Short mmCIF file of C-alpha atoms in Angstrom, two decimals:
data_model
loop_
_atom_site.label_atom_id
_atom_site.label_comp_id
_atom_site.label_asym_id
_atom_site.label_seq_id
_atom_site.Cartn_x
_atom_site.Cartn_y
_atom_site.Cartn_z
CA MET A 404 55.02 142.90 195.99
CA SER A 405 56.06 146.35 194.76
CA THR A 406 55.13 149.40 196.75
CA PRO A 407 53.60 152.53 195.18
CA HIS A 408 56.94 154.26 195.76
CA ASN A 409 58.85 151.54 193.90
CA ALA A 410 56.29 151.60 191.07
CA TYR A 411 56.71 155.38 190.81
CA GLN A 412 60.51 155.02 190.68
CA ALA A 413 60.20 152.35 187.99
CA ALA A 414 57.91 154.59 185.94
CA GLN A 415 60.32 157.50 186.31
CA GLN A 416 63.24 155.30 185.25
CA ALA A 417 61.29 154.09 182.21
CA GLN A 418 60.51 157.69 181.21
CA MET A 419 64.17 158.67 181.59
CA THR A 420 65.27 155.67 179.52
CA ALA A 421 62.74 156.50 176.80
CA ALA A 422 63.87 160.12 176.78
CA SER A 423 67.50 159.00 176.57
CA ASP A 424 66.71 156.62 173.68
CA HIS A 425 64.84 159.41 171.89
CA ALA A 426 67.77 161.81 172.32
CA ALA A 427 70.23 159.18 171.11
CA ALA A 428 68.05 158.42 168.09
CA PHE A 429 67.75 162.14 167.28
CA ALA A 430 71.54 162.52 167.48
CA PHE A 431 71.93 159.50 165.20
CA VAL A 432 69.56 161.04 162.66
CA GLY A 433 71.75 164.14 162.74
CA GLU A 434 74.77 161.97 161.93
CA LEU A 435 72.92 160.35 159.04
CA ALA A 436 71.87 163.73 157.66
CA GLN A 437 75.47 164.95 157.83
CA GLU A 438 76.84 161.85 156.07
CA VAL A 439 74.20 161.99 153.36
CA SER A 440 74.64 165.72 152.73
CA THR A 441 78.40 165.30 152.25
CA GLY A 442 77.99 162.29 149.97
CA LYS A 443 79.57 159.97 152.54
CA VAL A 444 77.19 157.07 152.08
CA GLU A 445 79.49 154.10 152.01
CA LEU A 446 78.10 150.72 152.94
CA PRO A 447 80.53 148.06 154.19
CA SER A 448 81.89 145.77 151.48
CA PHE A 449 79.96 147.43 148.66
CA PRO A 450 81.87 146.09 145.64
CA ASP A 451 83.84 148.37 143.35
CA VAL A 452 82.28 146.82 140.26
CA ALA A 453 78.87 148.23 141.23
CA VAL A 454 80.43 151.70 141.32
CA ARG A 455 82.10 151.11 137.93
CA VAL A 456 78.79 150.00 136.43
CA ARG A 457 77.14 153.15 137.75
CA LYS A 458 79.87 155.32 136.23
CA VAL A 459 79.90 153.66 132.81
CA LEU A 460 76.09 153.85 132.58
CA ALA A 461 76.19 157.56 133.42
CA ASP A 462 77.42 158.08 129.83
CA GLU A 463 74.29 157.94 127.66
CA HIS A 464 76.46 157.19 124.62
CA VAL A 465 78.18 154.17 126.17
CA SER A 466 78.24 151.07 123.97
CA ASN A 467 77.09 147.60 124.95
CA ASP A 468 80.68 146.43 124.37
CA GLN A 469 81.94 148.83 127.05
CA ILE A 470 79.23 147.78 129.47
CA ALA A 471 79.93 144.10 128.84
CA ARG A 472 83.64 144.63 129.59
CA VAL A 473 82.86 146.19 132.98
CA VAL A 474 80.27 143.54 133.83
CA GLY A 475 82.62 140.78 132.69
CA SER A 476 85.31 141.93 135.12
CA GLU A 477 83.33 140.35 137.97
CA ALA A 478 82.16 136.77 137.43
CA GLY A 479 79.38 137.03 140.01
CA LEU A 480 77.88 140.09 138.36
CA ALA A 481 78.19 138.57 134.89
CA ALA A 482 76.34 135.48 136.11
CA ARG A 483 73.54 137.65 137.47
CA VAL A 484 73.21 139.50 134.13
CA PHE A 485 72.97 136.16 132.31
CA THR A 486 70.36 134.90 134.79
CA LEU A 487 68.23 138.00 134.24
CA ALA A 488 68.65 137.81 130.46
CA ASN A 489 67.53 134.19 130.43
CA SER A 490 64.73 134.56 132.99
CA ALA A 491 61.16 133.73 131.97
CA ALA A 492 60.11 137.36 132.46
CA LEU A 493 62.80 138.95 130.28
CA ASN A 494 63.40 136.20 127.72
CA ARG A 495 60.10 136.08 125.87
CA SER A 496 61.64 134.28 122.90
CA GLY A 497 62.81 131.37 125.02
CA ARG A 498 66.20 131.40 123.29
CA PRO A 499 69.02 131.39 125.85
CA VAL A 500 71.98 133.75 125.47
CA SER A 501 75.55 132.93 126.42
CA ASP A 502 77.30 136.04 125.08
CA LEU A 503 77.57 138.92 127.56
CA LYS A 504 77.12 141.68 125.00
CA THR A 505 73.92 140.03 123.76
CA ALA A 506 72.74 139.62 127.35
CA VAL A 507 73.35 143.34 128.03
CA ASN A 508 71.50 144.23 124.84
CA ARG A 509 68.55 142.01 125.78
CA ILE A 510 67.99 143.32 129.31
CA GLY A 511 68.87 146.99 128.68
CA HIS A 512 70.82 149.50 130.74
CA ASN A 513 68.33 149.79 133.59
CA ASN A 514 68.42 146.06 134.19
CA VAL A 515 72.22 146.08 134.14
CA ARG A 516 71.91 148.61 136.98
CA THR A 517 69.44 146.29 138.67
CA ALA A 518 71.83 143.34 138.32
CA ALA A 519 74.67 145.42 139.77
CA VAL A 520 72.54 146.47 142.75
CA SER A 521 71.40 142.88 143.27
CA PHE A 522 74.99 141.63 143.19
CA ALA A 523 76.21 144.41 145.49
CA ILE A 524 73.54 143.80 148.13
CA ALA A 525 74.22 140.05 147.97
CA GLN A 526 77.86 140.81 148.80
CA LEU A 527 76.75 143.16 151.54
CA ARG A 528 74.67 140.43 153.16
CA LYS A 529 77.82 138.28 153.39
CA ALA A 530 79.98 141.03 154.93
CA GLY A 531 81.65 139.97 158.17
CA GLU A 532 81.19 143.39 159.77
CA LEU A 533 77.43 143.09 159.31
CA LYS A 534 77.14 139.54 160.64
CA HIS A 535 75.29 140.81 163.71
CA ILE A 536 72.38 141.98 161.53
CA SER A 537 72.43 139.14 158.98
CA LYS A 538 68.89 138.07 159.90
CA GLU A 539 67.56 141.62 159.42
CA LEU A 540 69.44 141.99 156.11
CA GLU A 541 68.02 138.71 154.84
CA GLY A 542 64.50 139.88 155.68
CA LEU A 543 65.06 143.20 153.89
CA TRP A 544 66.42 141.39 150.83
CA GLN A 545 63.40 139.09 150.67
CA GLU A 546 61.20 142.19 150.85
CA ALA A 547 63.22 144.00 148.17
CA THR A 548 63.09 141.14 145.65
CA THR A 549 59.36 140.64 146.22
CA VAL A 550 58.62 144.34 145.72
CA ALA A 551 60.93 144.52 142.67
CA ALA A 552 59.20 141.56 141.00
CA LEU A 553 55.74 142.92 141.81
CA ALA A 554 56.74 146.37 140.53
CA TYR A 555 57.84 144.82 137.24
CA ALA A 556 54.58 142.87 136.92
CA VAL A 557 52.43 145.92 137.75
CA ALA A 558 54.35 148.34 135.52
CA SER A 559 54.31 146.01 132.52
CA ARG A 560 50.51 145.95 132.75
CA THR A 561 49.95 149.68 133.33
CA SER A 562 52.14 151.36 130.67
CA VAL A 563 54.88 152.44 133.08
CA ASN A 564 58.56 151.63 132.47
CA ALA A 565 58.85 148.12 133.92
CA ASP A 566 62.66 148.03 134.06
CA GLU A 567 62.86 151.27 136.01
CA SER A 568 60.08 150.10 138.29
CA MET A 569 61.93 146.88 139.09
CA LEU A 570 65.09 148.86 139.86
CA ALA A 571 63.14 151.17 142.19
CA GLY A 572 61.64 148.13 143.90
CA LEU A 573 65.04 146.60 144.53
CA LEU A 574 66.32 149.87 145.99
CA HIS A 575 63.21 150.93 147.92
CA ASN A 576 64.45 149.81 151.35
CA VAL A 577 68.16 150.59 150.96
CA GLY A 578 67.67 153.34 153.57
CA LYS A 579 66.81 150.64 156.11
CA ILE A 580 69.98 148.73 155.24
CA TYR A 581 72.07 151.86 155.73
CA ILE A 582 70.41 152.76 159.02
CA LEU A 583 70.83 149.23 160.37
CA ALA A 584 74.46 149.10 159.24
CA ARG A 585 75.21 152.33 161.11
CA ALA A 586 72.90 151.99 164.12
CA HIS A 587 74.63 149.09 165.86
CA LYS A 588 77.19 151.48 167.32
CA HIS A 589 74.47 153.29 169.25
CA PRO A 590 72.83 152.24 172.53
CA PHE A 591 69.26 152.36 171.19
CA PHE A 592 70.10 149.54 168.76
CA LYS A 593 69.08 147.09 171.48
CA GLU A 594 65.72 148.83 171.94
CA PRO A 595 63.47 147.35 169.20
CA ALA A 596 60.71 149.96 169.52
CA THR A 597 63.10 152.90 169.15
CA LEU A 598 64.94 151.31 166.24
CA GLN A 599 61.73 150.37 164.43
CA GLN A 600 60.41 153.92 164.76
CA LEU A 601 63.69 155.26 163.41
CA LEU A 602 63.53 152.91 160.43
CA ARG A 603 59.88 153.74 159.78
CA ASP A 604 60.29 157.52 160.00
CA TRP A 605 63.60 157.97 158.20
CA HIS A 606 64.31 155.14 155.77
CA ALA A 607 62.60 156.74 152.75
CA ASN A 608 64.46 160.06 153.04
CA VAL A 609 67.78 158.34 153.74
CA GLY A 610 67.19 155.91 150.86
CA LYS A 611 66.41 158.74 148.46
CA ALA A 612 69.61 160.57 149.40
CA ILE A 613 71.70 157.41 149.01
CA VAL A 614 70.25 156.65 145.57
CA GLU A 615 70.86 160.26 144.50
CA ASN A 616 74.48 160.06 145.65
CA TRP A 617 74.95 156.76 143.83
CA GLY A 618 74.02 158.55 140.63
CA PHE A 619 70.70 156.91 139.80
CA PRO A 620 68.14 158.91 137.80
CA ASP A 621 66.24 161.59 139.73
CA HIS A 622 62.83 159.99 139.22
CA ILE A 623 64.09 156.70 140.72
CA ALA A 624 65.34 158.59 143.78
CA GLU A 625 62.04 160.48 143.93
CA ALA A 626 60.11 157.20 143.89
CA ILE A 627 62.10 155.86 146.83
CA GLY A 628 61.59 159.07 148.80
CA GLU A 629 57.87 159.43 148.06
CA HIS A 630 56.48 155.89 147.77
CA GLU A 631 54.95 155.98 151.26
CA ASN A 632 53.11 159.25 150.56
CA ILE A 633 49.72 157.75 149.72
CA GLU A 634 48.15 161.18 149.13
CA ARG A 635 50.80 162.33 146.66
CA VAL A 636 49.30 164.47 143.90
CA ASN A 637 50.49 163.82 140.37
CA ASP A 638 48.93 164.32 136.93
CA GLU A 639 50.18 161.12 135.36
CA ARG A 640 51.01 157.60 136.47
CA ASP A 641 54.70 157.01 137.13
CA VAL A 642 57.31 154.80 138.76
CA THR A 643 56.44 156.21 142.20
CA ASP A 644 52.85 155.02 141.78
CA VAL A 645 54.03 151.55 140.80
CA LEU A 646 56.37 151.38 143.80
CA THR A 647 53.63 152.51 146.20
CA VAL A 648 51.32 149.80 144.89
CA ALA A 649 54.00 147.09 144.82
CA VAL A 650 55.01 147.75 148.43
CA MET A 651 51.38 147.54 149.56
CA MET A 652 50.75 144.38 147.55
CA ALA A 653 53.85 142.74 149.00
CA GLY A 654 52.39 143.21 152.46
CA PHE A 655 49.26 141.24 151.55
CA PHE A 656 50.69 138.15 149.88
CA GLY A 657 48.75 135.14 151.14
CA HIS A 658 45.85 137.24 152.41
CA GLU A 659 44.92 139.16 149.27
CA ALA A 660 41.33 139.61 150.45
CA ASP A 661 42.52 142.21 152.97
CA LEU A 662 44.10 144.40 150.28
CA GLU A 663 40.80 145.88 149.08
CA LEU A 664 40.09 147.70 152.34
CA ASN A 665 43.66 148.96 152.70
CA MET A 666 43.91 150.29 149.14
CA GLN A 667 41.03 152.72 149.72
CA GLY A 668 42.20 156.34 149.48
CA VAL A 669 45.60 155.40 147.99
CA LYS A 670 45.73 157.57 144.88
CA SER A 671 48.35 155.45 143.13
CA PHE A 672 45.90 152.60 142.59
CA TRP A 673 43.45 155.00 140.95
CA ARG A 674 46.11 156.57 138.71
CA LEU A 675 47.25 153.13 137.55
CA GLY A 676 43.68 152.03 136.91
CA LEU A 677 43.95 149.16 139.38
CA ASP A 678 41.04 147.81 141.34
CA ASN A 679 41.15 144.94 143.81
CA GLN A 680 40.36 142.32 141.17
CA LYS A 681 43.26 143.40 138.95
CA CYS A 682 45.65 143.47 141.90
CA VAL A 683 44.64 139.99 143.00
CA HIS A 684 45.18 138.82 139.42
CA VAL A 685 48.74 140.11 139.46
CA MET A 686 49.45 138.59 142.88
CA ARG A 687 47.93 135.17 142.11
CA ASP A 688 48.00 134.58 138.38
CA CYS A 689 51.42 136.14 137.84
CA ALA A 690 53.00 134.16 140.68
CA GLU A 691 55.23 132.17 138.30
CA GLU A 692 56.59 135.32 136.64
CA ILE A 693 57.16 136.95 140.03
CA SER A 694 58.92 133.83 141.35
CA ALA A 695 61.16 133.69 138.26
CA LEU A 696 62.18 137.31 138.67
CA ARG A 697 62.91 136.88 142.38
CA THR A 698 65.15 133.93 141.53
CA ALA A 699 66.91 135.91 138.79
CA LEU A 700 67.52 138.77 141.22
CA GLY A 701 69.27 136.38 143.56
CA ASP A 702 66.53 135.52 146.03
#
């Protein structure tokens, strides 16, 4: 049986440990801020082809031939572009394509970016140096593909750019991936509560900075940084609204009845003209489209 003195010592030790974890986490955040501000946001095993795709798409006058040549230099990426081009969601005609230039033309530049991100994160999940967090990475990828597919479904029904929304959905938790990839070198990594708080508090800002440094459009980066701000004021519906809604909807798959209470006060639903009935329709009746997109993204 513990004595009051021993209980007091244990409480003191717990407080000191918590304080130490907090200090370590704060120092880690400082490291992240420094890396992000200097553009040093390299993830292990992020393939060169994803960088080349980003660079070629930065030229607004680039031809589909040029894009196809870059995509075709990596068989895995080319396969992902074909899968997207022939998916039920993006191939309304039902006619399959087998020519890469035609596939690029069908899905558009934003979806080539999406395919490149999908391919890159798939490679990342296989990286030997990240084997210790493979379970966490798999969970984040499942979340990303679900949110991306939901964002596409929501945007296509609310007059917001669906391709950009899907891209934002796929990238929305990249800050968590970066934090996890870097955090294992720190002692608080083994403290779930400290790590979860760090992920919760910082992933959106870190993700926004990463996406900016990777050269994605400003409004995509803004969506990733602001999608958890449920009181955000904006005159018109936009990709950020779609991402906010898609993330919330993803959290209520299988228990859609609980969404209605949680969507109260979230301005994005109002701006998009979505009530609970419409959201449930997307989640239930569009399940086949969402499943097809998740598969095309490499789920």
